[in-house]
């Protein structure tokens, strides 16, 4: 199945990227503040099975001998040390919270092995809460959890299993682990390689995790059911009914360009939550919208996190519960937009017909691609420079291209574009990647969104339907521009499964026409 040698080559590139990114992040972590921040205690906490978790505790000034302070527990991100949240923890303590941040098991000086938010990690969270209630002036009725990335996922999972948790802020986390790194039945190679590389550099991967990565990168289809079961066990989406029953107030925040945990998987989870909830999206890649807050700089995500806890743990009437619960920041304008629910984000839809029949050959990157993990989305976040391609120059031998008419007015794309088409393949397996571009007068296309799709077990020569959701976004297409849908078969972000010499034909049968449906903000 697939091309293991291509997977390994991509993995090597990803690991190098992981090394550089992890090293840079760790070098910038506020470790130097550990010895100078007043009120910090470094402690050992016995986690599940007695595994020692390295932690730090900050209590409000003058808290000695008193009780009743709300508690916030902060599990660390993947690969980062326990000092990660010191600056934000100090701010929270100054506002009247007891804050306990701990290094999750398997990383740095904490004991155990990396379990990837498995049952021991969930049990650890409860053990940390137990310790905090016994050893600090924390109030058992006012417990919250928060974290970035890995810490976000663990916080959500803990809220499903521990009724004491009343509020969660999950920043750049995941709801569905499989839909994050295996969406469209396609391995997100660079994302998984970064996690693999960073875990190996900073922690102790368990034998189970090592085998999961081995099967993932080798494209071992016989192991697919095991991979999915492993991921579902570690997905908050699996336990949404338990989270709802426990009633925790859930705040979710993510970046439009998150290449580790793409935005779509948070949407379904958010829609199924029945308690107090909030969903925020901003430009940027994985955790890049939150990272400045770790250094004490003004940061909207952390500000809202504080407001969320102030209301749901301290009972402060700060109005956050009366705001529109879905808050989006456009990639194009930078302004915030509020919506009552997700379905109101893309209130109307405009279809672009994918007429005719087009055949492309596989195994070659046409020049349309999703860019490089982290780097491309950060450029978009900072300078509004997403990955680009000259649409007229894309080789039609390797890329299928359809374009809309020129738009007389700006088109505010909001939400999740959906592709529906009919494919006929010459081989039983294959991968396609769809891209939506904003095309200017000179034909230069700026990437609006993309998503991969892989199929197995199809009968060569027999048409089959494809429905694919592109990654959710908020992007304004200027007046006078077009939208273009491009489909090819190779992208460095993903492992592709196209046998040598494969061809894909896209058609639009009269009884089942092909189209891309684009969600637009109500004008």
mmCIF file of N, CA and C in Angstrom, residues 280-392:
data_model
loop_
_atom_site.group_PDB
_atom_site.id
_atom_site.type_symbol
_atom_site.label_atom_id
_atom_site.label_comp_id
_atom_site.label_asym_id
_atom_site.label_seq_id
_atom_site.Cartn_x
_atom_site.Cartn_y
_atom_site.Cartn_z
ATOM 1 N N UNK A 280 -13.448 29.974 19.571
ATOM 2 C CA UNK A 280 -12.696 31.092 19.019
ATOM 3 C C UNK A 280 -11.711 30.592 17.959
ATOM 4 N N UNK A 281 -11.660 31.318 16.831
ATOM 5 C CA UNK A 281 -10.669 31.022 15.784
ATOM 6 C C UNK A 281 -9.941 32.300 15.413
ATOM 7 N N UNK A 282 -8.633 32.143 15.203
ATOM 8 C CA UNK A 282 -7.801 33.275 14.813
ATOM 9 C C UNK A 282 -6.812 32.836 13.736
ATOM 10 N N UNK A 283 -6.212 33.775 13.014
ATOM 11 C CA UNK A 283 -5.167 33.399 12.058
ATOM 12 C C UNK A 283 -3.975 32.779 12.776
ATOM 13 N N UNK A 284 -3.271 31.902 12.072
ATOM 14 C CA UNK A 284 -2.053 31.331 12.632
ATOM 15 C C UNK A 284 -2.028 29.825 12.573
ATOM 16 N N UNK A 285 -0.901 29.267 12.944
ATOM 17 C CA UNK A 285 -0.702 27.823 12.966
ATOM 18 C C UNK A 285 -0.845 27.323 14.396
ATOM 19 N N UNK A 286 -0.321 26.164 14.650
ATOM 20 C CA UNK A 286 -0.526 25.501 15.931
ATOM 21 C C UNK A 286 0.061 26.304 17.090
ATOM 22 N N UNK A 287 -0.819 26.810 17.963
ATOM 23 C CA UNK A 287 -0.455 27.537 19.186
ATOM 24 C C UNK A 287 0.215 28.879 18.931
ATOM 25 N N UNK A 288 0.319 29.312 17.672
ATOM 26 C CA UNK A 288 0.999 30.594 17.426
ATOM 27 C C UNK A 288 0.167 31.779 17.873
ATOM 28 N N UNK A 289 -1.141 31.631 17.973
ATOM 29 C CA UNK A 289 -1.975 32.743 18.450
ATOM 30 C C UNK A 289 -1.824 32.949 19.950
ATOM 31 N N UNK A 290 -1.421 31.891 20.682
ATOM 32 C CA UNK A 290 -1.332 31.975 22.138
ATOM 33 C C UNK A 290 0.071 32.237 22.652
ATOM 34 N N UNK A 291 1.085 31.956 21.804
ATOM 35 C CA UNK A 291 2.452 31.850 22.318
ATOM 36 C C UNK A 291 2.959 33.155 22.922
ATOM 37 N N UNK A 292 2.560 34.316 22.398
ATOM 38 C CA UNK A 292 3.073 35.568 22.964
ATOM 39 C C UNK A 292 2.618 35.755 24.408
ATOM 40 N N UNK A 293 1.474 35.172 24.754
ATOM 41 C CA UNK A 293 1.004 35.275 26.126
ATOM 42 C C UNK A 293 1.894 34.571 27.117
ATOM 43 N N UNK A 294 2.688 33.591 26.654
ATOM 44 C CA UNK A 294 3.602 32.894 27.558
ATOM 45 C C UNK A 294 4.730 33.799 28.034
ATOM 46 N N UNK A 295 4.936 34.918 27.347
ATOM 47 C CA UNK A 295 5.998 35.853 27.715
ATOM 48 C C UNK A 295 5.446 37.134 28.317
ATOM 49 N N UNK A 296 4.152 37.104 28.669
ATOM 50 C CA UNK A 296 3.556 38.256 29.322
ATOM 51 C C UNK A 296 3.115 39.357 28.397
ATOM 52 N N UNK A 297 3.191 39.145 27.082
ATOM 53 C CA UNK A 297 2.747 40.159 26.140
ATOM 54 C C UNK A 297 1.221 40.138 26.034
ATOM 55 N N UNK A 298 0.615 41.263 25.627
ATOM 56 C CA UNK A 298 -0.845 41.276 25.465
ATOM 57 C C UNK A 298 -1.276 40.168 24.513
ATOM 58 N N UNK A 299 -2.306 39.421 24.896
ATOM 59 C CA UNK A 299 -2.712 38.272 24.111
ATOM 60 C C UNK A 299 -4.204 38.023 24.314
ATOM 61 N N UNK A 300 -4.949 38.082 23.219
ATOM 62 C CA UNK A 300 -6.403 37.959 23.302
ATOM 63 C C UNK A 300 -6.850 36.594 23.818
ATOM 64 N N UNK A 301 -6.137 35.537 23.426
ATOM 65 C CA UNK A 301 -6.551 34.196 23.833
ATOM 66 C C UNK A 301 -6.451 34.041 25.341
ATOM 67 N N UNK A 302 -5.321 34.444 25.892
ATOM 68 C CA UNK A 302 -5.151 34.318 27.335
ATOM 69 C C UNK A 302 -6.048 35.286 28.100
ATOM 70 N N UNK A 303 -6.323 36.441 27.522
ATOM 71 C CA UNK A 303 -7.261 37.370 28.163
ATOM 72 C C UNK A 303 -8.637 36.735 28.275
ATOM 73 N N UNK A 304 -9.094 36.130 27.186
ATOM 74 C CA UNK A 304 -10.396 35.473 27.218
ATOM 75 C C UNK A 304 -10.399 34.262 28.141
ATOM 76 N N UNK A 305 -9.263 33.567 28.214
ATOM 77 C CA UNK A 305 -9.149 32.446 29.147
ATOM 78 C C UNK A 305 -9.362 32.920 30.585
ATOM 79 N N UNK A 306 -8.720 34.022 30.935
ATOM 80 C CA UNK A 306 -8.901 34.583 32.273
ATOM 81 C C UNK A 306 -10.337 34.999 32.530
ATOM 82 N N UNK A 307 -10.960 35.625 31.546
ATOM 83 C CA UNK A 307 -12.358 36.039 31.691
ATOM 84 C C UNK A 307 -13.275 34.822 31.844
ATOM 85 N N UNK A 308 -12.964 33.748 31.099
ATOM 86 C CA UNK A 308 -13.767 32.519 31.171
ATOM 87 C C UNK A 308 -13.753 31.948 32.592
ATOM 88 N N UNK A 309 -12.560 31.871 33.168
ATOM 89 C CA UNK A 309 -12.451 31.347 34.533
ATOM 90 C C UNK A 309 -13.033 32.321 35.555
ATOM 91 N N UNK A 310 -12.826 33.612 35.339
ATOM 92 C CA UNK A 310 -13.386 34.601 36.272
ATOM 93 C C UNK A 310 -14.902 34.444 36.387
ATOM 94 N N UNK A 311 -15.548 34.167 35.263
ATOM 95 C CA UNK A 311 -17.001 34.032 35.301
ATOM 96 C C UNK A 311 -17.441 32.676 35.852
ATOM 97 N N UNK A 312 -16.853 31.591 35.327
ATOM 98 C CA UNK A 312 -17.376 30.263 35.653
ATOM 99 C C UNK A 312 -16.766 29.633 36.909
ATOM 100 N N UNK A 313 -15.685 30.201 37.429
ATOM 101 C CA UNK A 313 -15.140 29.721 38.696
ATOM 102 C C UNK A 313 -15.342 30.714 39.826
ATOM 103 N N UNK A 314 -15.222 31.989 39.524
ATOM 104 C CA UNK A 314 -15.341 33.001 40.576
ATOM 105 C C UNK A 314 -16.703 33.680 40.599
ATOM 106 N N UNK A 315 -17.518 33.419 39.548
ATOM 107 C CA UNK A 315 -18.845 34.018 39.524
ATOM 108 C C UNK A 315 -18.864 35.488 39.162
ATOM 109 N N UNK A 316 -17.794 35.972 38.552
ATOM 110 C CA UNK A 316 -17.707 37.390 38.197
ATOM 111 C C UNK A 316 -18.619 37.704 37.011
ATOM 112 N N UNK A 317 -19.383 38.761 37.126
ATOM 113 C CA UNK A 317 -20.292 39.169 36.046
ATOM 114 C C UNK A 317 -19.528 40.063 35.072
ATOM 115 N N UNK A 318 -18.726 39.418 34.215
ATOM 116 C CA UNK A 318 -17.902 40.183 33.270
ATOM 117 C C UNK A 318 -18.480 40.198 31.855
ATOM 118 N N UNK A 319 -19.643 39.580 31.663
ATOM 119 C CA UNK A 319 -20.335 39.649 30.379
ATOM 120 C C UNK A 319 -19.931 38.610 29.362
ATOM 121 N N UNK A 320 -18.955 37.748 29.671
ATOM 122 C CA UNK A 320 -18.505 36.795 28.662
ATOM 123 C C UNK A 320 -19.604 35.801 28.312
ATOM 124 N N UNK A 321 -20.496 35.552 29.253
ATOM 125 C CA UNK A 321 -21.597 34.616 28.995
ATOM 126 C C UNK A 321 -22.679 35.232 28.123
ATOM 127 N N UNK A 322 -22.663 36.554 27.954
ATOM 128 C CA UNK A 322 -23.673 37.227 27.132
ATOM 129 C C UNK A 322 -23.147 37.591 25.742
ATOM 130 N N UNK A 323 -21.855 37.366 25.515
ATOM 131 C CA UNK A 323 -21.294 37.628 24.194
ATOM 132 C C UNK A 323 -21.685 36.532 23.221
ATOM 133 N N UNK A 324 -21.598 36.835 21.921
ATOM 134 C CA UNK A 324 -21.813 35.785 20.935
ATOM 135 C C UNK A 324 -20.782 34.696 21.180
ATOM 136 N N UNK A 325 -21.208 33.428 21.316
ATOM 137 C CA UNK A 325 -20.272 32.382 21.737
ATOM 138 C C UNK A 325 -19.261 31.955 20.676
ATOM 139 N N UNK A 326 -19.540 32.234 19.397
ATOM 140 C CA UNK A 326 -18.582 31.918 18.341
ATOM 141 C C UNK A 326 -17.893 33.211 17.922
ATOM 142 N N UNK A 327 -16.594 33.286 18.155
ATOM 143 C CA UNK A 327 -15.822 34.486 17.866
ATOM 144 C C UNK A 327 -14.737 34.159 16.849
ATOM 145 N N UNK A 328 -14.786 34.824 15.708
ATOM 146 C CA UNK A 328 -13.832 34.563 14.632
ATOM 147 C C UNK A 328 -13.036 35.821 14.312
ATOM 148 N N UNK A 329 -11.770 35.618 14.018
ATOM 149 C CA UNK A 329 -10.925 36.700 13.541
ATOM 150 C C UNK A 329 -10.518 36.377 12.115
ATOM 151 N N UNK A 330 -10.892 37.246 11.184
ATOM 152 C CA UNK A 330 -10.634 36.995 9.773
ATOM 153 C C UNK A 330 -9.147 37.022 9.460
ATOM 154 N N UNK A 331 -8.724 36.158 8.547
ATOM 155 C CA UNK A 331 -7.337 36.167 8.070
ATOM 156 C C UNK A 331 -7.043 37.406 7.243
ATOM 157 N N UNK A 332 -8.077 38.022 6.698
ATOM 158 C CA UNK A 332 -7.889 39.137 5.772
ATOM 159 C C UNK A 332 -7.993 40.495 6.449
ATOM 160 N N UNK A 333 -8.970 40.662 7.339
ATOM 161 C CA UNK A 333 -9.211 41.979 7.924
ATOM 162 C C UNK A 333 -8.654 42.115 9.325
ATOM 163 N N UNK A 334 -8.517 40.999 10.024
ATOM 164 C CA UNK A 334 -8.015 41.058 11.389
ATOM 165 C C UNK A 334 -9.052 41.449 12.408
ATOM 166 N N UNK A 335 -10.280 41.749 11.983
ATOM 167 C CA UNK A 335 -11.325 42.143 12.915
ATOM 168 C C UNK A 335 -12.079 40.934 13.450
ATOM 169 N N UNK A 336 -12.655 41.085 14.637
ATOM 170 C CA UNK A 336 -13.435 40.002 15.230
ATOM 171 C C UNK A 336 -14.882 40.066 14.759
ATOM 172 N N UNK A 337 -15.477 38.883 14.613
ATOM 173 C CA UNK A 337 -16.875 38.739 14.243
ATOM 174 C C UNK A 337 -17.521 37.769 15.214
ATOM 175 N N UNK A 338 -18.709 38.099 15.694
ATOM 176 C CA UNK A 338 -19.411 37.237 16.620
ATOM 177 C C UNK A 338 -20.627 36.593 15.983
ATOM 178 N N UNK A 339 -20.870 35.338 16.326
ATOM 179 C CA UNK A 339 -21.998 34.582 15.777
ATOM 180 C C UNK A 339 -22.673 33.799 16.897
ATOM 181 N N UNK A 340 -23.981 33.594 16.786
ATOM 182 C CA UNK A 340 -24.684 32.841 17.836
ATOM 183 C C UNK A 340 -24.391 31.355 17.829
ATOM 184 N N UNK A 341 -24.002 30.817 16.665
ATOM 185 C CA UNK A 341 -23.687 29.395 16.547
ATOM 186 C C UNK A 341 -22.890 29.195 15.266
ATOM 187 N N UNK A 342 -22.403 27.959 15.056
ATOM 188 C CA UNK A 342 -21.542 27.717 13.901
ATOM 189 C C UNK A 342 -22.299 27.804 12.588
ATOM 190 N N UNK A 343 -23.537 27.339 12.553
ATOM 191 C CA UNK A 343 -24.272 27.348 11.282
ATOM 192 C C UNK A 343 -24.516 28.764 10.779
ATOM 193 N N UNK A 344 -24.430 29.753 11.659
ATOM 194 C CA UNK A 344 -24.613 31.146 11.250
ATOM 195 C C UNK A 344 -23.345 31.747 10.647
ATOM 196 N N UNK A 345 -22.213 31.037 10.777
ATOM 197 C CA UNK A 345 -20.939 31.570 10.272
ATOM 198 C C UNK A 345 -20.982 31.680 8.755
ATOM 199 N N UNK A 346 -21.268 30.578 8.077
ATOM 200 C CA UNK A 346 -21.446 30.594 6.624
ATOM 201 C C UNK A 346 -22.926 30.566 6.322
ATOM 202 N N UNK A 347 -23.593 31.704 6.487
ATOM 203 C CA UNK A 347 -25.062 31.743 6.419
ATOM 204 C C UNK A 347 -25.592 31.405 5.030
ATOM 205 N N UNK A 348 -24.824 31.701 4.004
ATOM 206 C CA UNK A 348 -25.246 31.385 2.640
ATOM 207 C C UNK A 348 -24.141 30.574 1.958
ATOM 208 N N UNK A 349 -24.506 29.892 0.896
ATOM 209 C CA UNK A 349 -23.526 29.097 0.153
ATOM 210 C C UNK A 349 -23.629 29.403 -1.335
ATOM 211 N N UNK A 350 -22.464 29.425 -1.962
ATOM 212 C CA UNK A 350 -22.407 29.650 -3.403
ATOM 213 C C UNK A 350 -21.665 28.484 -4.024
ATOM 214 N N UNK A 351 -22.282 27.864 -5.019
ATOM 215 C CA UNK A 351 -21.664 26.710 -5.664
ATOM 216 C C UNK A 351 -20.882 27.127 -6.909
ATOM 217 N N UNK A 352 -19.726 26.518 -7.073
ATOM 218 C CA UNK A 352 -18.947 26.652 -8.298
ATOM 219 C C UNK A 352 -19.038 25.310 -9.020
ATOM 220 N N UNK A 353 -19.608 25.325 -10.205
ATOM 221 C CA UNK A 353 -19.775 24.083 -10.959
ATOM 222 C C UNK A 353 -18.426 23.573 -11.453
ATOM 223 N N UNK A 354 -18.213 22.271 -11.330
ATOM 224 C CA UNK A 354 -16.993 21.627 -11.818
ATOM 225 C C UNK A 354 -17.375 20.820 -13.055
ATOM 226 N N UNK A 355 -17.590 21.542 -14.118
ATOM 227 C CA UNK A 355 -18.165 20.943 -15.328
ATOM 228 C C UNK A 355 -17.116 20.185 -16.132
ATOM 229 N N UNK A 356 -17.618 19.327 -17.020
ATOM 230 C CA UNK A 356 -16.759 18.622 -17.954
ATOM 231 C C UNK A 356 -16.094 17.407 -17.338
ATOM 232 N N UNK A 357 -15.158 16.848 -18.091
ATOM 233 C CA UNK A 357 -14.403 15.681 -17.651
ATOM 234 C C UNK A 357 -12.917 15.998 -17.786
ATOM 235 N N UNK A 358 -12.173 15.790 -16.708
ATOM 236 C CA UNK A 358 -10.755 16.130 -16.677
ATOM 237 C C UNK A 358 -9.951 14.955 -16.130
ATOM 238 N N UNK A 359 -8.891 14.591 -16.816
ATOM 239 C CA UNK A 359 -8.022 13.501 -16.380
ATOM 240 C C UNK A 359 -6.648 14.048 -16.021
ATOM 241 N N UNK A 360 -6.150 13.637 -14.847
ATOM 242 C CA UNK A 360 -4.795 14.030 -14.449
ATOM 243 C C UNK A 360 -3.986 12.779 -14.124
ATOM 244 N N UNK A 361 -2.680 12.922 -14.232
ATOM 245 C CA UNK A 361 -1.768 11.843 -13.894
ATOM 246 C C UNK A 361 -1.227 12.063 -12.488
ATOM 247 N N UNK A 362 -0.963 10.973 -11.802
ATOM 248 C CA UNK A 362 -0.550 11.034 -10.406
ATOM 249 C C UNK A 362 0.966 11.115 -10.274
ATOM 250 N N UNK A 363 1.420 11.184 -9.015
ATOM 251 C CA UNK A 363 2.822 11.046 -8.617
ATOM 252 C C UNK A 363 3.683 12.288 -8.792
ATOM 253 N N UNK A 364 3.103 13.417 -9.226
ATOM 254 C CA UNK A 364 3.902 14.628 -9.400
ATOM 255 C C UNK A 364 3.219 15.796 -8.701
ATOM 256 N N UNK A 365 3.986 16.566 -7.930
ATOM 257 C CA UNK A 365 3.471 17.790 -7.313
ATOM 258 C C UNK A 365 3.321 18.841 -8.406
ATOM 259 N N UNK A 366 2.116 19.278 -8.643
ATOM 260 C CA UNK A 366 1.838 20.208 -9.737
ATOM 261 C C UNK A 366 2.351 21.621 -9.462
ATOM 262 N N UNK A 367 2.676 21.896 -8.219
ATOM 263 C CA UNK A 367 3.011 23.269 -7.825
ATOM 264 C C UNK A 367 1.957 23.868 -6.922
ATOM 265 N N UNK A 368 0.790 23.250 -6.898
ATOM 266 C CA UNK A 368 -0.228 23.616 -5.921
ATOM 267 C C UNK A 368 0.013 22.768 -4.681
ATOM 268 N N UNK A 369 0.239 23.400 -3.546
ATOM 269 C CA UNK A 369 0.389 22.631 -2.309
ATOM 270 C C UNK A 369 0.083 23.508 -1.113
ATOM 271 N N UNK A 370 -0.004 22.861 0.050
ATOM 272 C CA UNK A 370 -0.406 23.552 1.271
ATOM 273 C C UNK A 370 0.723 24.232 2.010
ATOM 274 N N UNK A 371 1.924 24.226 1.429
ATOM 275 C CA UNK A 371 3.049 24.909 2.058
ATOM 276 C C UNK A 371 3.829 24.014 2.998
ATOM 277 N N UNK A 372 4.486 24.629 3.970
ATOM 278 C CA UNK A 372 5.331 23.934 4.936
ATOM 279 C C UNK A 372 4.744 24.129 6.319
ATOM 280 N N UNK A 373 4.706 23.054 7.094
ATOM 281 C CA UNK A 373 4.137 23.120 8.431
ATOM 282 C C UNK A 373 4.759 24.268 9.223
ATOM 283 N N UNK A 374 3.948 24.994 9.938
ATOM 284 C CA UNK A 374 4.294 26.165 10.729
ATOM 285 C C UNK A 374 4.671 27.377 9.885
ATOM 286 N N UNK A 375 5.667 27.241 9.022
ATOM 287 C CA UNK A 375 6.206 28.413 8.332
ATOM 288 C C UNK A 375 5.150 29.112 7.480
ATOM 289 N N UNK A 376 4.381 28.345 6.722
ATOM 290 C CA UNK A 376 3.423 28.954 5.798
ATOM 291 C C UNK A 376 2.301 29.668 6.533
ATOM 292 N N UNK A 377 1.760 29.038 7.563
ATOM 293 C CA UNK A 377 0.652 29.656 8.292
ATOM 294 C C UNK A 377 1.109 30.842 9.131
ATOM 295 N N UNK A 378 2.344 30.802 9.602
ATOM 296 C CA UNK A 378 2.866 31.957 10.342
ATOM 297 C C UNK A 378 3.035 33.148 9.405
ATOM 298 N N UNK A 379 3.513 32.894 8.177
ATOM 299 C CA UNK A 379 3.596 33.979 7.194
ATOM 300 C C UNK A 379 2.222 34.563 6.908
ATOM 301 N N UNK A 380 1.227 33.703 6.825
ATOM 302 C CA UNK A 380 -0.134 34.178 6.602
ATOM 303 C C UNK A 380 -0.621 34.982 7.796
ATOM 304 N N UNK A 381 -0.297 34.527 9.001
ATOM 305 C CA UNK A 381 -0.717 35.215 10.220
ATOM 306 C C UNK A 381 -0.087 36.595 10.343
ATOM 307 N N UNK A 382 1.193 36.679 10.040
ATOM 308 C CA UNK A 382 1.934 37.925 10.253
ATOM 309 C C UNK A 382 1.818 38.879 9.067
ATOM 310 N N UNK A 383 1.918 38.340 7.853
ATOM 311 C CA UNK A 383 2.015 39.198 6.665
ATOM 312 C C UNK A 383 0.920 38.942 5.631
ATOM 313 N N UNK A 384 -0.057 38.092 5.973
ATOM 314 C CA UNK A 384 -1.125 37.736 5.029
ATOM 315 C C UNK A 384 -0.548 37.229 3.705
ATOM 316 N N UNK A 385 0.442 36.342 3.847
ATOM 317 C CA UNK A 385 1.078 35.726 2.685
ATOM 318 C C UNK A 385 0.934 34.215 2.763
ATOM 319 N N UNK A 386 -0.217 33.681 2.358
ATOM 320 C CA UNK A 386 -0.395 32.231 2.352
ATOM 321 C C UNK A 386 0.372 31.613 1.196
ATOM 322 N N UNK A 387 0.439 30.283 1.121
ATOM 323 C CA UNK A 387 1.057 29.646 -0.042
ATOM 324 C C UNK A 387 0.395 30.122 -1.334
ATOM 325 N N UNK A 388 1.200 30.294 -2.390
ATOM 326 C CA UNK A 388 0.695 30.838 -3.647
ATOM 327 C C UNK A 388 1.049 29.931 -4.815
ATOM 328 N N UNK A 389 0.293 30.070 -5.876
ATOM 329 C CA UNK A 389 0.565 29.340 -7.118
ATOM 330 C C UNK A 389 0.023 30.152 -8.284
ATOM 331 N N UNK A 390 0.735 30.118 -9.405
ATOM 332 C CA UNK A 390 0.237 30.751 -10.623
ATOM 333 C C UNK A 390 -0.759 29.789 -11.266
ATOM 334 N N UNK A 391 -2.025 30.121 -11.188
ATOM 335 C CA UNK A 391 -3.057 29.203 -11.668
ATOM 336 C C UNK A 391 -2.942 28.945 -13.176
ATOM 337 N N UNK A 392 -2.698 29.958 -14.022
ATOM 338 C CA UNK A 392 -2.557 29.670 -15.458
ATOM 339 C C UNK A 392 -1.375 28.763 -15.793
#
